[in-house]
GROMACS .gro file of C-alpha atoms in nm:
model
  105
    1UNK     CA    1   8.547   8.775   7.850
    2UNK     CA    2   8.813   8.529   7.953
    3UNK     CA    3   8.740   8.277   8.226
    4UNK     CA    4   8.947   8.207   8.537
    5UNK     CA    5   9.118   7.870   8.537
    6UNK     CA    6   9.382   7.671   8.721
    7UNK     CA    7   9.624   7.627   8.431
    8UNK     CA    8   9.892   7.854   8.583
    9UNK     CA    9   9.860   7.690   8.924
   10UNK     CA   10   9.886   7.347   8.758
   11UNK     CA   11  10.193   7.461   8.565
   12UNK     CA   12  10.362   7.602   8.878
   13UNK     CA   13  10.279   7.297   9.088
   14UNK     CA   14  10.392   7.047   8.825
   15UNK     CA   15  10.103   6.823   8.928
   16UNK     CA   16  10.167   6.843   9.304
   17UNK     CA   17   9.812   6.847   9.441
   18UNK     CA   18   9.925   6.925   9.796
   19UNK     CA   19  10.109   7.234   9.672
   20UNK     CA   20   9.807   7.336   9.461
   21UNK     CA   21   9.584   7.308   9.767
   22UNK     CA   22   9.818   7.519   9.977
   23UNK     CA   23   9.841   7.781   9.705
   24UNK     CA   24   9.462   7.798   9.670
   25UNK     CA   25   9.426   7.828  10.048
   26UNK     CA   26   9.663   8.126  10.051
   27UNK     CA   27   9.466   8.289   9.769
   28UNK     CA   28   9.133   8.221   9.944
   29UNK     CA   29   9.271   8.388  10.256
   30UNK     CA   30   9.451   8.686  10.098
   31UNK     CA   31   9.220   8.778   9.809
   32UNK     CA   32   8.918   8.893  10.015
   33UNK     CA   33   9.141   9.093  10.250
   34UNK     CA   34   9.326   9.267   9.969
   35UNK     CA   35   8.999   9.332   9.786
   36UNK     CA   36   8.850   9.493  10.098
   37UNK     CA   37   9.163   9.703  10.148
   38UNK     CA   38   9.139   9.818   9.787
   39UNK     CA   39   8.778   9.931   9.830
   40UNK     CA   40   8.860  10.095  10.164
   41UNK     CA   41   9.144  10.289  10.004
   42UNK     CA   42   8.910  10.410   9.730
   43UNK     CA   43   8.649  10.509   9.986
   44UNK     CA   44   8.916  10.715  10.165
   45UNK     CA   45   9.022  10.862   9.830
   46UNK     CA   46   9.375  10.731   9.883
   47UNK     CA   47   9.460  10.646   9.524
   48UNK     CA   48   9.825  10.569   9.599
   49UNK     CA   49   9.720  10.301   9.850
   50UNK     CA   50   9.448  10.175   9.614
   51UNK     CA   51   9.713  10.136   9.343
   52UNK     CA   52   9.924   9.930   9.586
   53UNK     CA   53   9.632   9.692   9.642
   54UNK     CA   54   9.563   9.670   9.270
   55UNK     CA   55   9.928   9.573   9.232
   56UNK     CA   56   9.885   9.292   9.484
   57UNK     CA   57   9.554   9.179   9.336
   58UNK     CA   58   9.679   9.172   8.979
   59UNK     CA   59   9.911   8.886   9.071
   60UNK     CA   60   9.609   8.684   9.177
   61UNK     CA   61   9.450   8.779   8.844
   62UNK     CA   62   9.749   8.635   8.659
   63UNK     CA   63   9.759   8.318   8.869
   64UNK     CA   64   9.410   8.237   8.738
   65UNK     CA   65   9.532   8.261   8.378
   66UNK     CA   66   9.361   8.593   8.303
   67UNK     CA   67   9.610   8.758   8.069
   68UNK     CA   68   9.385   9.034   7.934
   69UNK     CA   69   9.253   9.106   8.281
   70UNK     CA   70   9.611   9.132   8.408
   71UNK     CA   71   9.678   9.398   8.144
   72UNK     CA   72   9.365   9.587   8.253
   73UNK     CA   73   9.478   9.567   8.616
   74UNK     CA   74   9.824   9.697   8.523
   75UNK     CA   75   9.676   9.988   8.328
   76UNK     CA   76   9.431  10.064   8.608
   77UNK     CA   77   9.713  10.060   8.864
   78UNK     CA   78   9.899  10.317   8.654
   79UNK     CA   79   9.582  10.524   8.612
   80UNK     CA   80   9.532  10.538   8.989
   81UNK     CA   81   9.891  10.653   9.035
   82UNK     CA   82   9.812  10.935   8.794
   83UNK     CA   83   9.491  11.026   8.978
   84UNK     CA   84   9.254  10.870   8.724
   85UNK     CA   85   8.972  10.622   8.784
   86UNK     CA   86   8.975  10.503   8.421
   87UNK     CA   87   8.922  10.124   8.404
   88UNK     CA   88   8.775  10.111   8.758
   89UNK     CA   89   8.457   9.936   8.644
   90UNK     CA   90   8.652   9.689   8.432
   91UNK     CA   91   8.886   9.607   8.719
   92UNK     CA   92   8.600   9.564   8.964
   93UNK     CA   93   8.425   9.325   8.722
   94UNK     CA   94   8.744   9.120   8.725
   95UNK     CA   95   8.743   9.118   9.106
   96UNK     CA   96   8.382   8.998   9.105
   97UNK     CA   97   8.460   8.725   8.851
   98UNK     CA   98   8.750   8.599   9.064
   99UNK     CA   99   8.539   8.617   9.382
  100UNK     CA  100   8.274   8.400   9.218
  101UNK     CA  101   8.534   8.158   9.082
  102UNK     CA  102   8.708   8.117   9.417
  103UNK     CA  103   8.373   8.038   9.579
  104UNK     CA  104   8.337   7.737   9.347
  105UNK     CA  105   8.676   7.586   9.430
   0.00000   0.00000   0.00000
């Protein structure tokens, strides 16, 4: 499985460490909230809302350079919109991987 990294953030920031820090702070703040809202939507069986949170979360997936995981998130988002839970476990593994990675930053 691919590993989260800061290559996209470094590319966007063009070496500006202050900007990188601000960007990481936003992600640290937003990611846990969006993740919780995703799980809450699933618990309430609101797949449309869950798909909206997957949409938001997949951008965090891409910002950590996870191209294959981004594709999984996109497919899972579409599955939820169609009423399917296919790829749920894969997506939630990605969330866990990012949660662990963020905790090391």
